[in-house]
């Protein structure tokens, strides 16, 4: 008996098959930054515990924050927080039924992506201005 | 706080019978974190180059103590729910999933308590004897 002729079954495209829509990128980044901020909670805990332990441990933590790796972690933490904050407000608006159409979703996503970088740079510029 | 209708409660249906509750708590904590995160970043900008004594004075200031404790409590509650959703979505093998959910709860509660205790210690020690 002949084998029945089967056409290749349609496959649901996995995320690495097609070009990412911007809204997909912003959604994935929301997750990634959320997990990053949760781990960044460790930085907050170290800072607060060091403060509670006394001047010596506080100086050590501040020295780490002054080091290249510490600076890099803090900068990444700032961006993740700003991004998650901006995109979180976007999600709250969506939950309220605002801006859920395709065009607005794209524009607000672009704003969040560029705005998060802009706000992060402004925050660090302000911090460096405080150095005097 | 629940936004479920009495009928839905009586039927006891839905994801673990409390799907809307999880969504609602996440929404409430995120609304609270919008101003708290701004306050937090703003405060850290001010403290970045300051010495130990200035940081102690800052944390011991009652309104800052309250905002810090709020930020810690609401923040870790929000982390816990967010990480819970991530585990729900990506870890399907039941034993690993349960282990991850328990670890998530332990991590967030312990981290929150460590942060809160540190803030309270600084606040209480600053009270004049």
PDB file of C-alpha atoms in Angstrom:
ATOM      1  CA  UNK A   1       0.000   0.000   0.000  1.00  0.00           C
ATOM      2  CA  UNK A   2       1.319   3.397  -0.959  1.00  0.00           C
ATOM      3  CA  UNK A   3       2.233   5.851   1.726  1.00  0.00           C
ATOM      4  CA  UNK A   4      -0.378   8.586   2.019  1.00  0.00           C
ATOM      5  CA  UNK A   5       0.999  11.825   0.619  1.00  0.00           C
ATOM      6  CA  UNK A   6       1.394  14.273   3.463  1.00  0.00           C
ATOM      7  CA  UNK A   7       2.043  17.905   2.927  1.00  0.00           C
ATOM      8  CA  UNK A   8       4.525  19.316   5.461  1.00  0.00           C
ATOM      9  CA  UNK A   9       2.507  20.383   8.467  1.00  0.00           C
ATOM     10  CA  UNK A  10       2.314  24.131   9.095  1.00  0.00           C
ATOM     11  CA  UNK A  11       4.593  25.107  11.922  1.00  0.00           C
ATOM     12  CA  UNK A  12       3.944  27.796  14.437  1.00  0.00           C
ATOM     13  CA  UNK A  13       6.828  30.251  14.057  1.00  0.00           C
ATOM     14  CA  UNK A  14       9.115  30.357  17.074  1.00  0.00           C
ATOM     15  CA  UNK A  15      10.516  33.718  18.101  1.00  0.00           C
ATOM     16  CA  UNK A  16      13.860  33.153  16.392  1.00  0.00           C
ATOM     17  CA  UNK A  17      12.229  32.592  12.966  1.00  0.00           C
ATOM     18  CA  UNK A  18      10.780  35.985  12.148  1.00  0.00           C
ATOM     19  CA  UNK A  19      11.724  39.643  12.521  1.00  0.00           C
ATOM     20  CA  UNK A  20      10.716  40.877  15.971  1.00  0.00           C
ATOM     21  CA  UNK A  21       7.999  43.489  16.074  1.00  0.00           C
ATOM     22  CA  UNK A  22       9.016  46.388  18.335  1.00  0.00           C
ATOM     23  CA  UNK A  23       6.188  45.594  20.745  1.00  0.00           C
ATOM     24  CA  UNK A  24       7.627  42.098  21.193  1.00  0.00           C
ATOM     25  CA  UNK A  25      11.064  43.496  22.005  1.00  0.00           C
ATOM     26  CA  UNK A  26       9.574  45.890  24.592  1.00  0.00           C
ATOM     27  CA  UNK A  27       7.589  43.039  26.164  1.00  0.00           C
ATOM     28  CA  UNK A  28      10.626  40.758  26.461  1.00  0.00           C
ATOM     29  CA  UNK A  29      12.727  43.610  27.852  1.00  0.00           C
ATOM     30  CA  UNK A  30      10.058  44.216  30.504  1.00  0.00           C
ATOM     31  CA  UNK A  31      10.603  40.670  31.773  1.00  0.00           C
ATOM     32  CA  UNK A  32      14.384  40.836  31.524  1.00  0.00           C
ATOM     33  CA  UNK A  33      14.607  44.186  33.326  1.00  0.00           C
ATOM     34  CA  UNK A  34      12.143  42.945  35.974  1.00  0.00           C
ATOM     35  CA  UNK A  35      14.362  39.953  36.765  1.00  0.00           C
ATOM     36  CA  UNK A  36      17.412  42.248  36.671  1.00  0.00           C
ATOM     37  CA  UNK A  37      15.876  44.667  39.169  1.00  0.00           C
ATOM     38  CA  UNK A  38      14.967  41.774  41.487  1.00  0.00           C
ATOM     39  CA  UNK A  39      18.632  40.693  41.447  1.00  0.00           C
ATOM     40  CA  UNK A  40      19.593  44.358  41.840  1.00  0.00           C
ATOM     41  CA  UNK A  41      17.746  44.104  45.160  1.00  0.00           C
ATOM     42  CA  UNK A  42      20.959  42.405  46.310  1.00  0.00           C
ATOM     43  CA  UNK A  43      22.827  45.695  45.699  1.00  0.00           C
ATOM     44  CA  UNK A  44      20.233  47.547  47.788  1.00  0.00           C
ATOM     45  CA  UNK A  45      20.533  44.948  50.567  1.00  0.00           C
ATOM     46  CA  UNK A  46      24.359  45.207  50.562  1.00  0.00           C
ATOM     47  CA  UNK A  47      24.179  48.998  50.751  1.00  0.00           C
ATOM     48  CA  UNK A  48      21.643  49.038  53.620  1.00  0.00           C
ATOM     49  CA  UNK A  49      23.370  46.256  55.599  1.00  0.00           C
ATOM     50  CA  UNK A  50      26.730  48.024  55.213  1.00  0.00           C
ATOM     51  CA  UNK A  51      25.155  51.257  56.446  1.00  0.00           C
ATOM     52  CA  UNK A  52      23.713  49.447  59.480  1.00  0.00           C
ATOM     53  CA  UNK A  53      27.057  47.742  60.245  1.00  0.00           C
ATOM     54  CA  UNK A  54      29.107  50.940  60.457  1.00  0.00           C
ATOM     55  CA  UNK A  55      31.525  53.310  58.664  1.00  0.00           C
ATOM     56  CA  UNK A  56      34.102  50.668  57.696  1.00  0.00           C
ATOM     57  CA  UNK A  57      31.725  48.362  55.865  1.00  0.00           C
ATOM     58  CA  UNK A  58      29.962  51.370  54.328  1.00  0.00           C
ATOM     59  CA  UNK A  59      33.301  52.601  52.972  1.00  0.00           C
ATOM     60  CA  UNK A  60      33.954  49.164  51.462  1.00  0.00           C
ATOM     61  CA  UNK A  61      30.575  49.096  49.678  1.00  0.00           C
ATOM     62  CA  UNK A  62      31.050  52.674  48.448  1.00  0.00           C
ATOM     63  CA  UNK A  63      34.520  51.706  47.170  1.00  0.00           C
ATOM     64  CA  UNK A  64      32.933  48.848  45.215  1.00  0.00           C
ATOM     65  CA  UNK A  65      30.384  51.286  43.761  1.00  0.00           C
ATOM     66  CA  UNK A  66      33.302  53.491  42.698  1.00  0.00           C
ATOM     67  CA  UNK A  67      35.051  50.604  40.963  1.00  0.00           C
ATOM     68  CA  UNK A  68      34.492  49.995  37.237  1.00  0.00           C
ATOM     69  CA  UNK A  69      32.420  46.823  37.818  1.00  0.00           C
ATOM     70  CA  UNK A  70      30.322  48.461  40.533  1.00  0.00           C
ATOM     71  CA  UNK A  71      29.698  51.504  38.311  1.00  0.00           C
ATOM     72  CA  UNK A  72      28.696  49.232  35.455  1.00  0.00           C
ATOM     73  CA  UNK A  73      26.236  47.280  37.654  1.00  0.00           C
ATOM     74  CA  UNK A  74      24.743  50.491  39.046  1.00  0.00           C
ATOM     75  CA  UNK A  75      24.373  51.961  35.549  1.00  0.00           C
ATOM     76  CA  UNK A  76      22.666  48.784  34.324  1.00  0.00           C
ATOM     77  CA  UNK A  77      20.441  48.772  37.390  1.00  0.00           C
ATOM     78  CA  UNK A  78      19.452  52.411  36.746  1.00  0.00           C
ATOM     79  CA  UNK A  79      18.555  51.678  33.120  1.00  0.00           C
ATOM     80  CA  UNK A  80      16.574  48.540  34.068  1.00  0.00           C
ATOM     81  CA  UNK A  81      14.653  50.487  36.713  1.00  0.00           C
ATOM     82  CA  UNK A  82      13.910  53.397  34.339  1.00  0.00           C
ATOM     83  CA  UNK A  83      12.898  51.061  31.523  1.00  0.00           C
ATOM     84  CA  UNK A  84      10.628  48.929  33.746  1.00  0.00           C
ATOM     85  CA  UNK A  85       9.135  52.124  35.234  1.00  0.00           C
ATOM     86  CA  UNK A  86       8.324  53.665  31.832  1.00  0.00           C
ATOM     87  CA  UNK A  87       7.078  50.416  30.298  1.00  0.00           C
ATOM     88  CA  UNK A  88       5.138  49.614  33.492  1.00  0.00           C
ATOM     89  CA  UNK A  89       3.207  52.868  33.091  1.00  0.00           C
ATOM     90  CA  UNK A  90       2.567  51.830  29.470  1.00  0.00           C
ATOM     91  CA  UNK A  91       1.145  48.535  30.767  1.00  0.00           C
ATOM     92  CA  UNK A  92      -1.022  50.365  33.329  1.00  0.00           C
ATOM     93  CA  UNK A  93      -2.404  52.529  30.513  1.00  0.00           C
ATOM     94  CA  UNK A  94      -3.172  49.400  28.483  1.00  0.00           C
ATOM     95  CA  UNK A  95      -4.935  47.850  31.487  1.00  0.00           C
ATOM     96  CA  UNK A  96      -7.088  50.988  31.587  1.00  0.00           C
ATOM     97  CA  UNK A  97      -7.872  50.481  27.874  1.00  0.00           C
ATOM     98  CA  UNK A  98      -5.710  53.390  26.680  1.00  0.00           C
ATOM     99  CA  UNK A  99      -3.317  53.232  23.704  1.00  0.00           C
ATOM    100  CA  UNK A 100      -3.811  49.576  22.860  1.00  0.00           C
ATOM    101  CA  UNK A 101      -4.073  50.025  19.066  1.00  0.00           C
ATOM    102  CA  UNK A 102      -1.193  49.013  16.797  1.00  0.00           C
ATOM    103  CA  UNK A 103       0.057  52.511  15.909  1.00  0.00           C
ATOM    104  CA  UNK A 104      -0.012  53.881  19.460  1.00  0.00           C
ATOM    105  CA  UNK A 105       1.543  50.680  20.802  1.00  0.00           C
ATOM    106  CA  UNK A 106       4.453  51.063  18.380  1.00  0.00           C
ATOM    107  CA  UNK A 107       4.953  54.763  19.148  1.00  0.00           C
ATOM    108  CA  UNK A 108       4.775  54.331  22.934  1.00  0.00           C
ATOM    109  CA  UNK A 109       7.199  51.411  22.647  1.00  0.00           C
ATOM    110  CA  UNK A 110       9.669  53.542  20.708  1.00  0.00           C
ATOM    111  CA  UNK A 111       9.281  56.297  23.298  1.00  0.00           C
ATOM    112  CA  UNK A 112       9.944  53.843  26.144  1.00  0.00           C
ATOM    113  CA  UNK A 113      13.060  52.423  24.442  1.00  0.00           C
ATOM    114  CA  UNK A 114      14.626  55.797  23.618  1.00  0.00           C
ATOM    115  CA  UNK A 115      13.267  57.501  26.742  1.00  0.00           C
ATOM    116  CA  UNK A 116      14.775  54.889  29.058  1.00  0.00           C
ATOM    117  CA  UNK A 117      18.242  55.574  27.648  1.00  0.00           C
ATOM    118  CA  UNK A 118      17.670  59.346  27.793  1.00  0.00           C
ATOM    119  CA  UNK A 119      16.359  59.384  31.364  1.00  0.00           C
ATOM    120  CA  UNK A 120      19.196  57.102  32.526  1.00  0.00           C
ATOM    121  CA  UNK A 121      21.778  59.496  31.058  1.00  0.00           C
ATOM    122  CA  UNK A 122      20.014  62.482  32.685  1.00  0.00           C
ATOM    123  CA  UNK A 123      20.014  60.709  36.085  1.00  0.00           C
ATOM    124  CA  UNK A 124      23.756  59.976  35.832  1.00  0.00           C
ATOM    125  CA  UNK A 125      24.502  63.486  34.595  1.00  0.00           C
ATOM    126  CA  UNK A 126      22.644  64.880  37.633  1.00  0.00           C
ATOM    127  CA  UNK A 127      24.537  62.519  39.944  1.00  0.00           C
ATOM    128  CA  UNK A 128      27.905  63.613  38.490  1.00  0.00           C
ATOM    129  CA  UNK A 129      26.905  67.281  38.784  1.00  0.00           C
ATOM    130  CA  UNK A 130      26.335  66.672  42.520  1.00  0.00           C
ATOM    131  CA  UNK A 131      29.990  65.691  42.792  1.00  0.00           C
ATOM    132  CA  UNK A 132      30.802  69.393  42.590  1.00  0.00           C
TER     133      UNK A 132
ATOM    134  CA  UNK B   1      -8.725  43.085  48.335  1.00  0.00           C
ATOM    135  CA  UNK B   2     -10.526  41.193  45.599  1.00  0.00           C
ATOM    136  CA  UNK B   3     -12.199  42.387  42.437  1.00  0.00           C
ATOM    137  CA  UNK B   4     -13.888  39.042  41.787  1.00  0.00           C
ATOM    138  CA  UNK B   5     -17.666  39.012  41.527  1.00  0.00           C
ATOM    139  CA  UNK B   6     -19.686  37.126  44.170  1.00  0.00           C
ATOM    140  CA  UNK B   7     -20.883  34.707  41.455  1.00  0.00           C
ATOM    141  CA  UNK B   8     -17.274  33.903  40.450  1.00  0.00           C
ATOM    142  CA  UNK B   9     -16.351  33.336  44.093  1.00  0.00           C
ATOM    143  CA  UNK B  10     -19.353  31.041  44.630  1.00  0.00           C
ATOM    144  CA  UNK B  11     -18.424  28.976  41.571  1.00  0.00           C
ATOM    145  CA  UNK B  12     -14.809  28.759  42.695  1.00  0.00           C
ATOM    146  CA  UNK B  13     -13.601  28.621  39.112  1.00  0.00           C
ATOM    147  CA  UNK B  14     -10.607  30.207  37.424  1.00  0.00           C
ATOM    148  CA  UNK B  15      -6.859  29.695  37.650  1.00  0.00           C
ATOM    149  CA  UNK B  16      -6.332  28.469  41.242  1.00  0.00           C
ATOM    150  CA  UNK B  17      -9.554  30.402  41.937  1.00  0.00           C
ATOM    151  CA  UNK B  18      -7.584  33.589  42.448  1.00  0.00           C
ATOM    152  CA  UNK B  19      -6.329  34.723  39.034  1.00  0.00           C
ATOM    153  CA  UNK B  20      -7.804  38.227  39.179  1.00  0.00           C
ATOM    154  CA  UNK B  21      -6.452  38.679  42.703  1.00  0.00           C
ATOM    155  CA  UNK B  22      -2.865  38.217  41.510  1.00  0.00           C
ATOM    156  CA  UNK B  23      -3.384  40.668  38.648  1.00  0.00           C
ATOM    157  CA  UNK B  24      -4.976  43.200  41.009  1.00  0.00           C
ATOM    158  CA  UNK B  25      -2.183  43.022  43.612  1.00  0.00           C
ATOM    159  CA  UNK B  26       0.426  43.442  40.884  1.00  0.00           C
ATOM    160  CA  UNK B  27      -1.449  46.489  39.610  1.00  0.00           C
ATOM    161  CA  UNK B  28      -1.760  48.067  43.062  1.00  0.00           C
ATOM    162  CA  UNK B  29       1.931  47.520  43.904  1.00  0.00           C
ATOM    163  CA  UNK B  30       3.027  48.901  40.517  1.00  0.00           C
ATOM    164  CA  UNK B  31       0.916  52.044  40.998  1.00  0.00           C
ATOM    165  CA  UNK B  32       2.505  52.528  44.439  1.00  0.00           C
ATOM    166  CA  UNK B  33       6.000  51.990  43.000  1.00  0.00           C
ATOM    167  CA  UNK B  34       5.605  54.737  40.352  1.00  0.00           C
ATOM    168  CA  UNK B  35       6.180  57.576  42.883  1.00  0.00           C
ATOM    169  CA  UNK B  36       8.306  55.453  45.275  1.00  0.00           C
ATOM    170  CA  UNK B  37      10.860  54.617  42.555  1.00  0.00           C
ATOM    171  CA  UNK B  38      11.176  58.309  41.623  1.00  0.00           C
ATOM    172  CA  UNK B  39      11.765  59.182  45.269  1.00  0.00           C
ATOM    173  CA  UNK B  40      14.327  56.368  45.580  1.00  0.00           C
ATOM    174  CA  UNK B  41      16.383  57.383  42.531  1.00  0.00           C
ATOM    175  CA  UNK B  42      16.182  61.064  43.505  1.00  0.00           C
ATOM    176  CA  UNK B  43      17.443  60.242  47.021  1.00  0.00           C
ATOM    177  CA  UNK B  44      20.328  58.136  45.727  1.00  0.00           C
ATOM    178  CA  UNK B  45      21.435  60.948  43.399  1.00  0.00           C
ATOM    179  CA  UNK B  46      21.683  63.171  46.479  1.00  0.00           C
ATOM    180  CA  UNK B  47      23.565  60.567  48.533  1.00  0.00           C
ATOM    181  CA  UNK B  48      25.979  59.345  45.844  1.00  0.00           C
ATOM    182  CA  UNK B  49      29.031  61.381  46.900  1.00  0.00           C
ATOM    183  CA  UNK B  50      28.076  61.963  50.536  1.00  0.00           C
ATOM    184  CA  UNK B  51      29.995  60.439  53.471  1.00  0.00           C
ATOM    185  CA  UNK B  52      28.713  57.767  55.883  1.00  0.00           C
ATOM    186  CA  UNK B  53      27.288  60.292  58.379  1.00  0.00           C
ATOM    187  CA  UNK B  54      25.120  61.941  55.727  1.00  0.00           C
ATOM    188  CA  UNK B  55      23.675  58.561  54.694  1.00  0.00           C
ATOM    189  CA  UNK B  56      22.904  57.744  58.355  1.00  0.00           C
ATOM    190  CA  UNK B  57      21.195  61.141  58.824  1.00  0.00           C
ATOM    191  CA  UNK B  58      19.188  60.565  55.669  1.00  0.00           C
ATOM    192  CA  UNK B  59      17.914  57.095  56.649  1.00  0.00           C
ATOM    193  CA  UNK B  60      17.192  58.201  60.232  1.00  0.00           C
ATOM    194  CA  UNK B  61      14.978  61.087  59.032  1.00  0.00           C
ATOM    195  CA  UNK B  62      11.458  59.756  59.853  1.00  0.00           C
ATOM    196  CA  UNK B  63       9.807  60.462  56.487  1.00  0.00           C
ATOM    197  CA  UNK B  64      12.765  58.852  54.695  1.00  0.00           C
ATOM    198  CA  UNK B  65      12.579  55.813  57.006  1.00  0.00           C
ATOM    199  CA  UNK B  66       8.896  55.428  56.144  1.00  0.00           C
ATOM    200  CA  UNK B  67       9.451  55.834  52.393  1.00  0.00           C
ATOM    201  CA  UNK B  68      12.363  53.371  52.484  1.00  0.00           C
ATOM    202  CA  UNK B  69      10.335  50.759  54.396  1.00  0.00           C
ATOM    203  CA  UNK B  70       7.432  51.255  51.966  1.00  0.00           C
ATOM    204  CA  UNK B  71       9.762  50.949  48.980  1.00  0.00           C
ATOM    205  CA  UNK B  72      11.276  47.741  50.418  1.00  0.00           C
ATOM    206  CA  UNK B  73       7.927  46.128  51.339  1.00  0.00           C
ATOM    207  CA  UNK B  74       6.072  47.064  48.145  1.00  0.00           C
ATOM    208  CA  UNK B  75       9.129  46.460  45.960  1.00  0.00           C
ATOM    209  CA  UNK B  76       9.823  42.943  47.214  1.00  0.00           C
ATOM    210  CA  UNK B  77       6.090  42.074  47.110  1.00  0.00           C
ATOM    211  CA  UNK B  78       6.082  43.216  43.461  1.00  0.00           C
ATOM    212  CA  UNK B  79       9.285  41.237  42.696  1.00  0.00           C
ATOM    213  CA  UNK B  80       7.742  38.160  44.261  1.00  0.00           C
ATOM    214  CA  UNK B  81       4.646  38.323  42.052  1.00  0.00           C
ATOM    215  CA  UNK B  82       6.619  39.166  38.922  1.00  0.00           C
ATOM    216  CA  UNK B  83       9.079  36.292  39.431  1.00  0.00           C
ATOM    217  CA  UNK B  84       6.100  34.031  40.214  1.00  0.00           C
ATOM    218  CA  UNK B  85       4.652  34.793  36.754  1.00  0.00           C
ATOM    219  CA  UNK B  86       8.019  34.156  35.101  1.00  0.00           C
ATOM    220  CA  UNK B  87       8.325  30.763  36.853  1.00  0.00           C
ATOM    221  CA  UNK B  88       4.714  29.927  35.902  1.00  0.00           C
ATOM    222  CA  UNK B  89       5.507  30.663  32.258  1.00  0.00           C
ATOM    223  CA  UNK B  90       8.871  28.942  31.800  1.00  0.00           C
ATOM    224  CA  UNK B  91       9.222  26.105  34.330  1.00  0.00           C
ATOM    225  CA  UNK B  92       6.728  23.370  33.495  1.00  0.00           C
ATOM    226  CA  UNK B  93       8.257  20.379  35.251  1.00  0.00           C
ATOM    227  CA  UNK B  94       6.223  20.233  38.441  1.00  0.00           C
ATOM    228  CA  UNK B  95       8.904  19.423  41.062  1.00  0.00           C
ATOM    229  CA  UNK B  96      11.220  22.137  39.678  1.00  0.00           C
ATOM    230  CA  UNK B  97       8.340  24.574  39.453  1.00  0.00           C
ATOM    231  CA  UNK B  98       7.329  24.056  43.083  1.00  0.00           C
ATOM    232  CA  UNK B  99      10.962  24.285  44.209  1.00  0.00           C
ATOM    233  CA  UNK B 100      11.434  27.506  42.213  1.00  0.00           C
ATOM    234  CA  UNK B 101       8.248  29.040  43.647  1.00  0.00           C
ATOM    235  CA  UNK B 102       9.321  28.223  47.205  1.00  0.00           C
ATOM    236  CA  UNK B 103      12.850  29.577  46.597  1.00  0.00           C
ATOM    237  CA  UNK B 104      11.327  32.730  45.126  1.00  0.00           C
ATOM    238  CA  UNK B 105       9.191  33.247  48.243  1.00  0.00           C
ATOM    239  CA  UNK B 106      12.178  32.636  50.536  1.00  0.00           C
ATOM    240  CA  UNK B 107      14.437  34.985  48.532  1.00  0.00           C
ATOM    241  CA  UNK B 108      11.961  37.873  48.497  1.00  0.00           C
ATOM    242  CA  UNK B 109      10.881  37.558  52.144  1.00  0.00           C
ATOM    243  CA  UNK B 110      14.435  37.157  53.495  1.00  0.00           C
ATOM    244  CA  UNK B 111      15.833  39.982  51.342  1.00  0.00           C
ATOM    245  CA  UNK B 112      12.955  42.244  52.365  1.00  0.00           C
ATOM    246  CA  UNK B 113      13.518  41.494  56.062  1.00  0.00           C
ATOM    247  CA  UNK B 114      17.299  42.050  55.812  1.00  0.00           C
ATOM    248  CA  UNK B 115      16.736  45.436  54.129  1.00  0.00           C
ATOM    249  CA  UNK B 116      13.967  46.469  56.536  1.00  0.00           C
ATOM    250  CA  UNK B 117      15.956  45.447  59.639  1.00  0.00           C
ATOM    251  CA  UNK B 118      18.983  47.469  58.460  1.00  0.00           C
ATOM    252  CA  UNK B 119      16.828  50.572  57.952  1.00  0.00           C
ATOM    253  CA  UNK B 120      15.142  50.100  61.352  1.00  0.00           C
ATOM    254  CA  UNK B 121      18.498  49.665  63.113  1.00  0.00           C
ATOM    255  CA  UNK B 122      19.782  52.956  61.705  1.00  0.00           C
ATOM    256  CA  UNK B 123      16.512  54.694  62.608  1.00  0.00           C
ATOM    257  CA  UNK B 124      16.360  53.352  66.186  1.00  0.00           C
ATOM    258  CA  UNK B 125      20.056  53.989  66.971  1.00  0.00           C
ATOM    259  CA  UNK B 126      19.617  57.613  65.892  1.00  0.00           C
ATOM    260  CA  UNK B 127      16.968  58.234  68.573  1.00  0.00           C
ATOM    261  CA  UNK B 128      18.603  60.389  71.286  1.00  0.00           C
ATOM    262  CA  UNK B 129      18.962  58.373  74.505  1.00  0.00           C
TER     263      UNK B 129
END
